[in-house]
């Protein structure tokens, strides 16, 4: 059942978090829906503009709709991740998404407010919720690469005014996480005093954490053992920090890198171990199983397992 994140956030605030997972392929869509239904846990399936255009805008959405038929008990939202106005307005018109992100975080405060407000106005006419971003994350997301030097934490003193002026429904904050596999190279992890200050100023308001992948060391080792050359210094957000952030109002945790690393490990090991095979179905099936396992563990970590039963729609 497709549900607005507003309802999901109302249920989870301060208690558990909803994983928002970027999908690119059929295997990921199926793995996610299968895990969500099995765990009885809500999730947000999210599509970046680059993922949407990888095949055709209809393709991933059709796969999501098919997965919802195959797993009818799955409870999920469909979110456009990191859109600009063009993507956001397209998503609103399409009626396929019940949540969108307008990412104007690289602009100054006034421009960010202006751009976000315009998107919120259109989205709300159709009951679509809007995630905005204040502060700049470092790292790589699709074709956006943000230099470490540009990255700056969200200023808590700005959050109330931003939410008030824009009417956005949730806020992505820059509190130390970054996109990609090389987070925290020299950094200090999540800045909890900033999260605390934001929560004091915006009580009960849903906060979004981008850059939520754990970047498991064992996965990196396995990828490199099977021919990869990922930098050993790759690191992500520790499970403890992710869990701790929930009490500070973090409701949505974005995950993409971990599922890409999983894809890389499964396929590299397959080609290393069975060089005589050339059937995409074999590693595809392994990936779906491993993806499902990964998501079941993630739902457990975030406290989301079993929570669908307590929800009234
Ligand atoms: P990761 O790179 O940590 O998976 O973060 C993804 C993300 O924030 C997508 O918006």
PDB file of C-alpha atoms and ligand atoms in Angstrom:
ATOM      1  CA  UNK A   1       0.000   0.000   0.000  1.00  0.00           C
ATOM      2  CA  UNK A   2       1.399   3.388  -0.985  1.00  0.00           C
ATOM      3  CA  UNK A   3       1.313   5.724   2.027  1.00  0.00           C
ATOM      4  CA  UNK A   4       2.434   9.308   2.510  1.00  0.00           C
ATOM      5  CA  UNK A   5       5.689   9.747   4.440  1.00  0.00           C
ATOM      6  CA  UNK A   6       3.742  12.212   6.597  1.00  0.00           C
ATOM      7  CA  UNK A   7       1.773   9.295   8.030  1.00  0.00           C
ATOM      8  CA  UNK A   8       4.896   7.155   8.405  1.00  0.00           C
ATOM      9  CA  UNK A   9       6.799   9.969  10.165  1.00  0.00           C
ATOM     10  CA  UNK A  10       3.842  10.538  12.493  1.00  0.00           C
ATOM     11  CA  UNK A  11       4.197   6.917  13.602  1.00  0.00           C
ATOM     12  CA  UNK A  12       7.954   6.670  13.831  1.00  0.00           C
ATOM     13  CA  UNK A  13       9.059  10.023  15.313  1.00  0.00           C
ATOM     14  CA  UNK A  14      11.460   9.402  18.206  1.00  0.00           C
ATOM     15  CA  UNK A  15      10.774   5.649  18.166  1.00  0.00           C
ATOM     16  CA  UNK A  16      12.172   4.179  14.966  1.00  0.00           C
ATOM     17  CA  UNK A  17      13.368   5.312  11.529  1.00  0.00           C
ATOM     18  CA  UNK A  18      12.257   4.536   8.005  1.00  0.00           C
ATOM     19  CA  UNK A  19      14.950   3.458   5.533  1.00  0.00           C
ATOM     20  CA  UNK A  20      14.735   5.409   2.263  1.00  0.00           C
ATOM     21  CA  UNK A  21      16.509   3.316  -0.308  1.00  0.00           C
ATOM     22  CA  UNK A  22      17.614   4.422  -3.764  1.00  0.00           C
ATOM     23  CA  UNK A  23      16.720   1.958  -6.504  1.00  0.00           C
ATOM     24  CA  UNK A  24      18.136   1.610 -10.001  1.00  0.00           C
ATOM     25  CA  UNK A  25      17.301  -1.942 -11.031  1.00  0.00           C
ATOM     26  CA  UNK A  26      14.582  -4.585 -10.951  1.00  0.00           C
ATOM     27  CA  UNK A  27      16.586  -6.725  -8.521  1.00  0.00           C
ATOM     28  CA  UNK A  28      16.726  -3.849  -6.022  1.00  0.00           C
ATOM     29  CA  UNK A  29      13.014  -3.065  -6.329  1.00  0.00           C
ATOM     30  CA  UNK A  30      12.040  -6.709  -5.785  1.00  0.00           C
ATOM     31  CA  UNK A  31      14.560  -7.241  -2.968  1.00  0.00           C
ATOM     32  CA  UNK A  32      13.250  -4.149  -1.179  1.00  0.00           C
ATOM     33  CA  UNK A  33       9.554  -5.006  -1.468  1.00  0.00           C
ATOM     34  CA  UNK A  34      10.150  -8.628  -0.504  1.00  0.00           C
ATOM     35  CA  UNK A  35      12.088  -7.565   2.620  1.00  0.00           C
ATOM     36  CA  UNK A  36       9.527  -4.882   3.552  1.00  0.00           C
ATOM     37  CA  UNK A  37       6.655  -7.348   3.414  1.00  0.00           C
ATOM     38  CA  UNK A  38       8.591 -10.068   5.252  1.00  0.00           C
ATOM     39  CA  UNK A  39       9.694  -7.688   8.010  1.00  0.00           C
ATOM     40  CA  UNK A  40       6.273  -6.042   8.245  1.00  0.00           C
ATOM     41  CA  UNK A  41       8.222  -2.784   8.077  1.00  0.00           C
ATOM     42  CA  UNK A  42       7.483   0.452   6.198  1.00  0.00           C
ATOM     43  CA  UNK A  43      10.019   1.829   3.722  1.00  0.00           C
ATOM     44  CA  UNK A  44      10.540   4.640   1.256  1.00  0.00           C
ATOM     45  CA  UNK A  45      11.560   3.683  -2.238  1.00  0.00           C
ATOM     46  CA  UNK A  46      13.406   6.578  -3.789  1.00  0.00           C
ATOM     47  CA  UNK A  47      14.496   7.477  -7.280  1.00  0.00           C
ATOM     48  CA  UNK A  48      17.085  10.096  -8.210  1.00  0.00           C
ATOM     49  CA  UNK A  49      16.680  11.946 -11.525  1.00  0.00           C
ATOM     50  CA  UNK A  50      19.637   9.939 -12.889  1.00  0.00           C
ATOM     51  CA  UNK A  51      18.010   6.646 -11.861  1.00  0.00           C
ATOM     52  CA  UNK A  52      14.704   7.769 -13.399  1.00  0.00           C
ATOM     53  CA  UNK A  53      16.409   8.551 -16.707  1.00  0.00           C
ATOM     54  CA  UNK A  54      18.716   5.505 -16.707  1.00  0.00           C
ATOM     55  CA  UNK A  55      16.188   3.518 -18.752  1.00  0.00           C
ATOM     56  CA  UNK A  56      13.028   5.623 -19.083  1.00  0.00           C
ATOM     57  CA  UNK A  57      10.946   7.557 -16.489  1.00  0.00           C
ATOM     58  CA  UNK A  58       8.185   4.931 -16.835  1.00  0.00           C
ATOM     59  CA  UNK A  59      10.474   1.981 -16.193  1.00  0.00           C
ATOM     60  CA  UNK A  60      11.307   2.130 -12.478  1.00  0.00           C
ATOM     61  CA  UNK A  61       7.835   3.369 -11.593  1.00  0.00           C
ATOM     62  CA  UNK A  62       6.284   0.441 -13.475  1.00  0.00           C
ATOM     63  CA  UNK A  63       8.612  -1.945 -11.640  1.00  0.00           C
ATOM     64  CA  UNK A  64       7.574  -0.410  -8.311  1.00  0.00           C
ATOM     65  CA  UNK A  65       3.903  -0.802  -9.203  1.00  0.00           C
ATOM     66  CA  UNK A  66       4.518  -4.420 -10.242  1.00  0.00           C
ATOM     67  CA  UNK A  67       6.399  -5.139  -7.003  1.00  0.00           C
ATOM     68  CA  UNK A  68       3.477  -3.665  -5.036  1.00  0.00           C
ATOM     69  CA  UNK A  69       1.190  -6.216  -6.718  1.00  0.00           C
ATOM     70  CA  UNK A  70       3.582  -9.085  -6.037  1.00  0.00           C
ATOM     71  CA  UNK A  71       3.986  -7.995  -2.373  1.00  0.00           C
ATOM     72  CA  UNK A  72       0.521  -6.587  -1.570  1.00  0.00           C
ATOM     73  CA  UNK A  73       1.231  -6.194   2.154  1.00  0.00           C
ATOM     74  CA  UNK A  74       4.218  -3.895   1.575  1.00  0.00           C
ATOM     75  CA  UNK A  75       3.718  -0.396   3.048  1.00  0.00           C
ATOM     76  CA  UNK A  76       5.813   2.212   1.258  1.00  0.00           C
ATOM     77  CA  UNK A  77       6.161   5.747  -0.107  1.00  0.00           C
ATOM     78  CA  UNK A  78       7.587   6.714  -3.493  1.00  0.00           C
ATOM     79  CA  UNK A  79      10.034   9.617  -3.277  1.00  0.00           C
ATOM     80  CA  UNK A  80      11.951  11.674  -5.847  1.00  0.00           C
ATOM     81  CA  UNK A  81      15.433  12.140  -4.343  1.00  0.00           C
ATOM     82  CA  UNK A  82      17.601  15.231  -5.044  1.00  0.00           C
ATOM     83  CA  UNK A  83      15.412  16.862  -7.658  1.00  0.00           C
ATOM     84  CA  UNK A  84      15.565  20.380  -9.001  1.00  0.00           C
ATOM     85  CA  UNK A  85      12.418  22.268 -10.081  1.00  0.00           C
ATOM     86  CA  UNK A  86      12.206  20.448 -13.403  1.00  0.00           C
ATOM     87  CA  UNK A  87      12.319  17.021 -11.741  1.00  0.00           C
ATOM     88  CA  UNK A  88      10.017  18.075  -8.926  1.00  0.00           C
ATOM     89  CA  UNK A  89       7.332  19.499 -11.220  1.00  0.00           C
ATOM     90  CA  UNK A  90       7.582  16.451 -13.506  1.00  0.00           C
ATOM     91  CA  UNK A  91       7.128  14.196 -10.495  1.00  0.00           C
ATOM     92  CA  UNK A  92       4.115  16.213  -9.293  1.00  0.00           C
ATOM     93  CA  UNK A  93       2.480  16.034 -12.725  1.00  0.00           C
ATOM     94  CA  UNK A  94       3.139  12.323 -13.116  1.00  0.00           C
ATOM     95  CA  UNK A  95       1.010  11.338 -10.065  1.00  0.00           C
ATOM     96  CA  UNK A  96       3.538   8.547  -9.455  1.00  0.00           C
ATOM     97  CA  UNK A  97       5.267  10.049  -6.401  1.00  0.00           C
ATOM     98  CA  UNK A  98       3.771  10.966  -3.047  1.00  0.00           C
ATOM     99  CA  UNK A  99       6.955  12.647  -1.862  1.00  0.00           C
ATOM    100  CA  UNK A 100       9.620  14.789  -3.520  1.00  0.00           C
ATOM    101  CA  UNK A 101      12.841  16.490  -2.566  1.00  0.00           C
ATOM    102  CA  UNK A 102      13.809  19.909  -3.814  1.00  0.00           C
ATOM    103  CA  UNK A 103      17.546  20.231  -3.296  1.00  0.00           C
ATOM    104  CA  UNK A 104      18.449  23.920  -3.361  1.00  0.00           C
ATOM    105  CA  UNK A 105      20.963  23.468  -0.561  1.00  0.00           C
ATOM    106  CA  UNK A 106      23.841  24.911  -2.579  1.00  0.00           C
ATOM    107  CA  UNK A 107      22.058  28.242  -2.919  1.00  0.00           C
ATOM    108  CA  UNK A 108      22.098  30.978  -0.314  1.00  0.00           C
ATOM    109  CA  UNK A 109      19.365  30.967   2.333  1.00  0.00           C
ATOM    110  CA  UNK A 110      17.034  33.376   0.512  1.00  0.00           C
ATOM    111  CA  UNK A 111      17.238  31.512  -2.812  1.00  0.00           C
ATOM    112  CA  UNK A 112      16.849  28.142  -1.098  1.00  0.00           C
ATOM    113  CA  UNK A 113      13.690  29.478   0.600  1.00  0.00           C
ATOM    114  CA  UNK A 114      12.323  30.900  -2.654  1.00  0.00           C
ATOM    115  CA  UNK A 115      12.904  27.747  -4.704  1.00  0.00           C
ATOM    116  CA  UNK A 116      11.664  25.386  -1.995  1.00  0.00           C
ATOM    117  CA  UNK A 117       8.531  27.450  -1.352  1.00  0.00           C
ATOM    118  CA  UNK A 118       7.569  27.397  -5.043  1.00  0.00           C
ATOM    119  CA  UNK A 119       7.808  23.595  -5.160  1.00  0.00           C
ATOM    120  CA  UNK A 120       5.932  23.172  -1.858  1.00  0.00           C
ATOM    121  CA  UNK A 121       3.077  25.317  -3.207  1.00  0.00           C
ATOM    122  CA  UNK A 122       2.540  23.055  -6.230  1.00  0.00           C
ATOM    123  CA  UNK A 123       3.184  19.769  -4.407  1.00  0.00           C
ATOM    124  CA  UNK A 124       0.732  20.508  -1.599  1.00  0.00           C
ATOM    125  CA  UNK A 125      -2.067  21.114  -4.097  1.00  0.00           C
ATOM    126  CA  UNK A 126      -1.866  17.382  -4.804  1.00  0.00           C
ATOM    127  CA  UNK A 127      -1.133  16.238  -1.256  1.00  0.00           C
ATOM    128  CA  UNK A 128       2.494  15.464  -2.124  1.00  0.00           C
ATOM    129  CA  UNK A 129       4.957  16.112   0.699  1.00  0.00           C
ATOM    130  CA  UNK A 130       8.240  17.943   0.220  1.00  0.00           C
ATOM    131  CA  UNK A 131      11.661  17.322   1.723  1.00  0.00           C
ATOM    132  CA  UNK A 132      14.038  20.285   1.584  1.00  0.00           C
ATOM    133  CA  UNK A 133      17.699  20.558   2.521  1.00  0.00           C
ATOM    134  CA  UNK A 134      19.510  23.141   4.594  1.00  0.00           C
ATOM    135  CA  UNK A 135      23.305  22.918   4.896  1.00  0.00           C
ATOM    136  CA  UNK A 136      25.536  21.200   2.360  1.00  0.00           C
ATOM    137  CA  UNK A 137      26.621  17.562   2.413  1.00  0.00           C
ATOM    138  CA  UNK A 138      29.932  16.514   0.912  1.00  0.00           C
ATOM    139  CA  UNK A 139      30.439  13.450  -1.271  1.00  0.00           C
ATOM    140  CA  UNK A 140      29.062  12.120  -4.527  1.00  0.00           C
ATOM    141  CA  UNK A 141      25.424  11.530  -5.451  1.00  0.00           C
ATOM    142  CA  UNK A 142      24.874  10.507  -9.073  1.00  0.00           C
ATOM    143  CA  UNK A 143      26.431  13.302 -11.093  1.00  0.00           C
ATOM    144  CA  UNK A 144      26.576  15.810  -8.236  1.00  0.00           C
ATOM    145  CA  UNK A 145      30.009  16.005  -6.640  1.00  0.00           C
ATOM    146  CA  UNK A 146      30.489  18.361  -3.740  1.00  0.00           C
ATOM    147  CA  UNK A 147      33.943  19.345  -2.692  1.00  0.00           C
ATOM    148  CA  UNK A 148      34.751  18.736   0.984  1.00  0.00           C
ATOM    149  CA  UNK A 149      35.518  22.426   1.361  1.00  0.00           C
ATOM    150  CA  UNK A 150      32.002  23.365   0.273  1.00  0.00           C
ATOM    151  CA  UNK A 151      30.385  21.072   2.803  1.00  0.00           C
ATOM    152  CA  UNK A 152      28.926  22.971   5.695  1.00  0.00           C
ATOM    153  CA  UNK A 153      26.805  21.978   8.621  1.00  0.00           C
ATOM    154  CA  UNK A 154      23.200  23.098   8.975  1.00  0.00           C
ATOM    155  CA  UNK A 155      22.998  26.210  11.155  1.00  0.00           C
ATOM    156  CA  UNK A 156      20.364  25.451  13.829  1.00  0.00           C
ATOM    157  CA  UNK A 157      19.604  29.178  14.093  1.00  0.00           C
ATOM    158  CA  UNK A 158      18.165  29.056  10.548  1.00  0.00           C
ATOM    159  CA  UNK A 159      15.907  26.013  10.733  1.00  0.00           C
ATOM    160  CA  UNK A 160      12.733  27.486  12.248  1.00  0.00           C
ATOM    161  CA  UNK A 161      12.646  30.386   9.817  1.00  0.00           C
ATOM    162  CA  UNK A 162      13.353  28.059   6.874  1.00  0.00           C
ATOM    163  CA  UNK A 163      10.536  25.656   7.734  1.00  0.00           C
ATOM    164  CA  UNK A 164       8.150  28.498   8.538  1.00  0.00           C
ATOM    165  CA  UNK A 165       8.844  30.364   5.280  1.00  0.00           C
ATOM    166  CA  UNK A 166       8.862  27.351   2.952  1.00  0.00           C
ATOM    167  CA  UNK A 167       6.211  25.099   4.484  1.00  0.00           C
ATOM    168  CA  UNK A 168       8.396  22.050   3.741  1.00  0.00           C
ATOM    169  CA  UNK A 169       7.296  18.813   5.416  1.00  0.00           C
ATOM    170  CA  UNK A 170      10.687  17.408   6.411  1.00  0.00           C
ATOM    171  CA  UNK A 171      14.223  18.731   6.510  1.00  0.00           C
ATOM    172  CA  UNK A 172      17.437  17.067   5.358  1.00  0.00           C
ATOM    173  CA  UNK A 173      20.281  18.342   7.486  1.00  0.00           C
ATOM    174  CA  UNK A 174      24.061  18.398   7.121  1.00  0.00           C
ATOM    175  CA  UNK A 175      25.367  17.094  10.444  1.00  0.00           C
ATOM    176  CA  UNK A 176      28.535  15.273   9.396  1.00  0.00           C
ATOM    177  CA  UNK A 177      27.363  12.506   7.069  1.00  0.00           C
ATOM    178  CA  UNK A 178      28.194  12.566   3.353  1.00  0.00           C
ATOM    179  CA  UNK A 179      27.198  10.640   0.273  1.00  0.00           C
ATOM    180  CA  UNK A 180      29.309   7.789  -1.073  1.00  0.00           C
ATOM    181  CA  UNK A 181      31.785   5.224   0.228  1.00  0.00           C
ATOM    182  CA  UNK A 182      34.405   7.571   1.684  1.00  0.00           C
ATOM    183  CA  UNK A 183      32.584   9.316   4.484  1.00  0.00           C
ATOM    184  CA  UNK A 184      34.391  10.624   7.510  1.00  0.00           C
ATOM    185  CA  UNK A 185      37.834  10.469   5.891  1.00  0.00           C
ATOM    186  CA  UNK A 186      39.280  12.739   8.552  1.00  0.00           C
ATOM    187  CA  UNK A 187      35.813  13.727   9.848  1.00  0.00           C
ATOM    188  CA  UNK A 188      34.286  13.195  13.269  1.00  0.00           C
ATOM    189  CA  UNK A 189      30.984  11.461  12.550  1.00  0.00           C
ATOM    190  CA  UNK A 190      27.485  12.730  13.319  1.00  0.00           C
ATOM    191  CA  UNK A 191      27.370  16.072  15.149  1.00  0.00           C
ATOM    192  CA  UNK A 192      24.787  15.256  17.808  1.00  0.00           C
ATOM    193  CA  UNK A 193      24.906  18.692  19.442  1.00  0.00           C
ATOM    194  CA  UNK A 194      23.660  20.176  16.143  1.00  0.00           C
ATOM    195  CA  UNK A 195      20.872  17.585  15.919  1.00  0.00           C
ATOM    196  CA  UNK A 196      19.908  18.354  19.525  1.00  0.00           C
ATOM    197  CA  UNK A 197      19.749  22.069  18.843  1.00  0.00           C
ATOM    198  CA  UNK A 198      17.633  21.492  15.712  1.00  0.00           C
ATOM    199  CA  UNK A 199      15.217  19.276  17.644  1.00  0.00           C
ATOM    200  CA  UNK A 200      14.869  21.887  20.396  1.00  0.00           C
ATOM    201  CA  UNK A 201      13.895  24.460  17.774  1.00  0.00           C
ATOM    202  CA  UNK A 202      11.695  22.092  15.731  1.00  0.00           C
ATOM    203  CA  UNK A 203      10.107  19.681  18.205  1.00  0.00           C
ATOM    204  CA  UNK A 204       8.240  16.731  16.643  1.00  0.00           C
ATOM    205  CA  UNK A 205       9.401  17.796  13.179  1.00  0.00           C
ATOM    206  CA  UNK A 206      10.805  15.003  10.940  1.00  0.00           C
ATOM    207  CA  UNK A 207      14.500  15.224  10.164  1.00  0.00           C
ATOM    208  CA  UNK A 208      16.152  13.398   7.262  1.00  0.00           C
ATOM    209  CA  UNK A 209      19.662  11.998   7.313  1.00  0.00           C
ATOM    210  CA  UNK A 210      21.310  11.681   3.928  1.00  0.00           C
ATOM    211  CA  UNK A 211      24.461   9.608   3.608  1.00  0.00           C
ATOM    212  CA  UNK A 212      23.167   6.810   5.844  1.00  0.00           C
ATOM    213  CA  UNK A 213      25.179   3.895   4.442  1.00  0.00           C
ATOM    214  CA  UNK A 214      27.334   1.926   6.862  1.00  0.00           C
ATOM    215  CA  UNK A 215      30.015   0.993   4.252  1.00  0.00           C
ATOM    216  CA  UNK A 216      30.772  -2.350   5.837  1.00  0.00           C
ATOM    217  CA  UNK A 217      34.521  -3.040   6.050  1.00  0.00           C
ATOM    218  CA  UNK A 218      34.025  -6.746   5.286  1.00  0.00           C
ATOM    219  CA  UNK A 219      32.192  -5.891   2.050  1.00  0.00           C
ATOM    220  CA  UNK A 220      35.069  -3.645   0.937  1.00  0.00           C
ATOM    221  CA  UNK A 221      37.561  -6.432   1.727  1.00  0.00           C
ATOM    222  CA  UNK A 222      35.520  -8.995  -0.250  1.00  0.00           C
ATOM    223  CA  UNK A 223      35.173  -6.640  -3.239  1.00  0.00           C
ATOM    224  CA  UNK A 224      38.908  -6.003  -3.281  1.00  0.00           C
ATOM    225  CA  UNK A 225      39.679  -9.727  -2.865  1.00  0.00           C
ATOM    226  CA  UNK A 226      37.555 -10.375  -5.949  1.00  0.00           C
ATOM    227  CA  UNK A 227      39.463  -7.846  -8.072  1.00  0.00           C
ATOM    228  CA  UNK A 228      38.144  -4.485  -6.884  1.00  0.00           C
ATOM    229  CA  UNK A 229      40.388  -1.584  -6.027  1.00  0.00           C
ATOM    230  CA  UNK A 230      38.274   0.369  -3.548  1.00  0.00           C
ATOM    231  CA  UNK A 231      40.279   2.498  -1.134  1.00  0.00           C
ATOM    232  CA  UNK A 232      40.706   0.688   2.185  1.00  0.00           C
ATOM    233  CA  UNK A 233      39.884   3.934   4.032  1.00  0.00           C
ATOM    234  CA  UNK A 234      36.248   3.657   2.929  1.00  0.00           C
ATOM    235  CA  UNK A 235      33.961   4.162   5.906  1.00  0.00           C
ATOM    236  CA  UNK A 236      30.323   4.952   6.653  1.00  0.00           C
ATOM    237  CA  UNK A 237      28.023   5.804   9.517  1.00  0.00           C
ATOM    238  CA  UNK A 238      28.329   3.387  12.427  1.00  0.00           C
ATOM    239  CA  UNK A 239      25.184   1.459  13.389  1.00  0.00           C
ATOM    240  CA  UNK A 240      25.383   2.961  16.908  1.00  0.00           C
ATOM    241  CA  UNK A 241      25.311   6.506  15.563  1.00  0.00           C
ATOM    242  CA  UNK A 242      22.382   5.728  13.273  1.00  0.00           C
ATOM    243  CA  UNK A 243      20.374   4.268  16.167  1.00  0.00           C
ATOM    244  CA  UNK A 244      21.288   7.191  18.433  1.00  0.00           C
ATOM    245  CA  UNK A 245      20.063   9.723  15.851  1.00  0.00           C
ATOM    246  CA  UNK A 246      16.465   8.376  16.056  1.00  0.00           C
ATOM    247  CA  UNK A 247      15.889   9.950  19.477  1.00  0.00           C
ATOM    248  CA  UNK A 248      16.834  13.331  17.955  1.00  0.00           C
ATOM    249  CA  UNK A 249      13.915  13.226  15.503  1.00  0.00           C
ATOM    250  CA  UNK A 250      15.641  11.553  12.546  1.00  0.00           C
ATOM    251  CA  UNK A 251      12.779   9.751  10.792  1.00  0.00           C
ATOM    252  CA  UNK A 252      14.188   8.991   7.334  1.00  0.00           C
ATOM    253  CA  UNK A 253      17.613   7.504   6.680  1.00  0.00           C
ATOM    254  CA  UNK A 254      18.837   7.538   3.092  1.00  0.00           C
ATOM    255  CA  UNK A 255      20.770   4.527   1.840  1.00  0.00           C
ATOM    256  CA  UNK A 256      22.260   3.976  -1.604  1.00  0.00           C
ATOM    257  CA  UNK A 257      25.988   3.229  -1.387  1.00  0.00           C
ATOM    258  CA  UNK A 258      25.600   0.040   0.677  1.00  0.00           C
ATOM    259  CA  UNK A 259      23.307  -1.512  -1.943  1.00  0.00           C
ATOM    260  CA  UNK A 260      25.770  -0.599  -4.704  1.00  0.00           C
ATOM    261  CA  UNK A 261      28.644  -2.163  -2.782  1.00  0.00           C
ATOM    262  CA  UNK A 262      26.523  -5.281  -2.317  1.00  0.00           C
ATOM    263  CA  UNK A 263      25.882  -5.388  -6.079  1.00  0.00           C
ATOM    264  CA  UNK A 264      29.613  -5.017  -6.757  1.00  0.00           C
ATOM    265  CA  UNK A 265      30.586  -7.761  -4.303  1.00  0.00           C
ATOM    266  CA  UNK A 266      27.993 -10.267  -5.573  1.00  0.00           C
ATOM    267  CA  UNK A 267      28.891  -9.735  -9.214  1.00  0.00           C
ATOM    268  CA  UNK A 268      32.679  -9.609  -8.748  1.00  0.00           C
ATOM    269  CA  UNK A 269      32.613 -12.842  -6.748  1.00  0.00           C
ATOM    270  CA  UNK A 270      30.345 -14.479  -9.326  1.00  0.00           C
ATOM    271  CA  UNK A 271      32.648 -13.637 -12.235  1.00  0.00           C
ATOM    272  CA  UNK A 272      35.729 -14.635 -10.246  1.00  0.00           C
ATOM    273  CA  UNK A 273      34.279 -17.957  -9.099  1.00  0.00           C
ATOM    274  CA  UNK A 274      32.459 -18.974 -12.290  1.00  0.00           C
ATOM    275  CA  UNK A 275      34.359 -17.452 -15.231  1.00  0.00           C
ATOM    276  CA  UNK A 276      32.803 -20.035 -17.555  1.00  0.00           C
ATOM    277  CA  UNK A 277      29.225 -18.735 -16.917  1.00  0.00           C
ATOM    278  CA  UNK A 278      27.470 -15.881 -18.716  1.00  0.00           C
ATOM    279  CA  UNK A 279      23.918 -15.967 -17.372  1.00  0.00           C
ATOM    280  CA  UNK A 280      22.697 -12.687 -15.766  1.00  0.00           C
ATOM    281  CA  UNK A 281      19.931 -14.578 -13.939  1.00  0.00           C
ATOM    282  CA  UNK A 282      22.386 -16.382 -11.635  1.00  0.00           C
ATOM    283  CA  UNK A 283      24.106 -13.358 -10.035  1.00  0.00           C
ATOM    284  CA  UNK A 284      20.783 -11.474 -10.277  1.00  0.00           C
ATOM    285  CA  UNK A 285      19.079 -14.048  -8.035  1.00  0.00           C
ATOM    286  CA  UNK A 286      21.978 -14.017  -5.591  1.00  0.00           C
ATOM    287  CA  UNK A 287      21.829 -10.226  -5.454  1.00  0.00           C
ATOM    288  CA  UNK A 288      18.084 -10.193  -4.739  1.00  0.00           C
ATOM    289  CA  UNK A 289      18.568 -12.644  -1.851  1.00  0.00           C
ATOM    290  CA  UNK A 290      21.527 -10.733  -0.432  1.00  0.00           C
ATOM    291  CA  UNK A 291      19.656  -7.437  -0.852  1.00  0.00           C
ATOM    292  CA  UNK A 292      16.656  -8.835   0.996  1.00  0.00           C
ATOM    293  CA  UNK A 293      18.943 -10.014   3.831  1.00  0.00           C
ATOM    294  CA  UNK A 294      20.628  -6.604   3.960  1.00  0.00           C
ATOM    295  CA  UNK A 295      17.238  -4.862   4.223  1.00  0.00           C
ATOM    296  CA  UNK A 296      15.932  -7.244   6.907  1.00  0.00           C
ATOM    297  CA  UNK A 297      18.993  -6.372   9.002  1.00  0.00           C
ATOM    298  CA  UNK A 298      18.494  -2.653   8.313  1.00  0.00           C
ATOM    299  CA  UNK A 299      14.824  -2.771   9.394  1.00  0.00           C
ATOM    300  CA  UNK A 300      15.939  -4.462  12.615  1.00  0.00           C
ATOM    301  CA  UNK A 301      18.657  -1.893  13.258  1.00  0.00           C
ATOM    302  CA  UNK A 302      16.277   1.035  12.715  1.00  0.00           C
ATOM    303  CA  UNK A 303      13.604  -0.546  14.914  1.00  0.00           C
ATOM    304  CA  UNK A 304      11.135  -0.681  12.007  1.00  0.00           C
ATOM    305  CA  UNK A 305      10.524  -4.446  11.992  1.00  0.00           C
ATOM    306  CA  UNK A 306       6.947  -5.356  12.839  1.00  0.00           C
ATOM    307  CA  UNK A 307       5.772  -1.724  13.046  1.00  0.00           C
ATOM    308  CA  UNK A 308       3.278  -1.929  10.164  1.00  0.00           C
ATOM    309  CA  UNK A 309       0.905  -3.915  12.421  1.00  0.00           C
ATOM    310  CA  UNK A 310       0.638  -0.923  14.790  1.00  0.00           C
ATOM    311  CA  UNK A 311      -0.283   1.510  12.021  1.00  0.00           C
ATOM    312  CA  UNK A 312      -3.825   2.564  11.225  1.00  0.00           C
ATOM    313  CA  UNK A 313      -4.456   3.780   7.697  1.00  0.00           C
TER     314      UNK A 313
HETATM  315  P1  LIG B   1      24.780   6.905   0.977  1.00  0.00           P
HETATM  316  O1  LIG B   1      25.763   7.312  -0.084  1.00  0.00           O
HETATM  317  O2  LIG B   1      25.388   6.944   2.342  1.00  0.00           O
HETATM  318  O3  LIG B   1      24.158   5.610   0.701  1.00  0.00           O
HETATM  319  O4  LIG B   1      23.624   8.008   1.005  1.00  0.00           O
HETATM  320  C1  LIG B   1      22.627   8.018   0.002  1.00  0.00           C
HETATM  321  C2  LIG B   1      21.786   9.227   0.048  1.00  0.00           C
HETATM  322  O5  LIG B   1      21.850  10.036   0.938  1.00  0.00           O
HETATM  323  C3  LIG B   1      20.815   9.392  -1.064  1.00  0.00           C
HETATM  324  O6  LIG B   1      20.166  10.606  -1.034  1.00  0.00           O
END
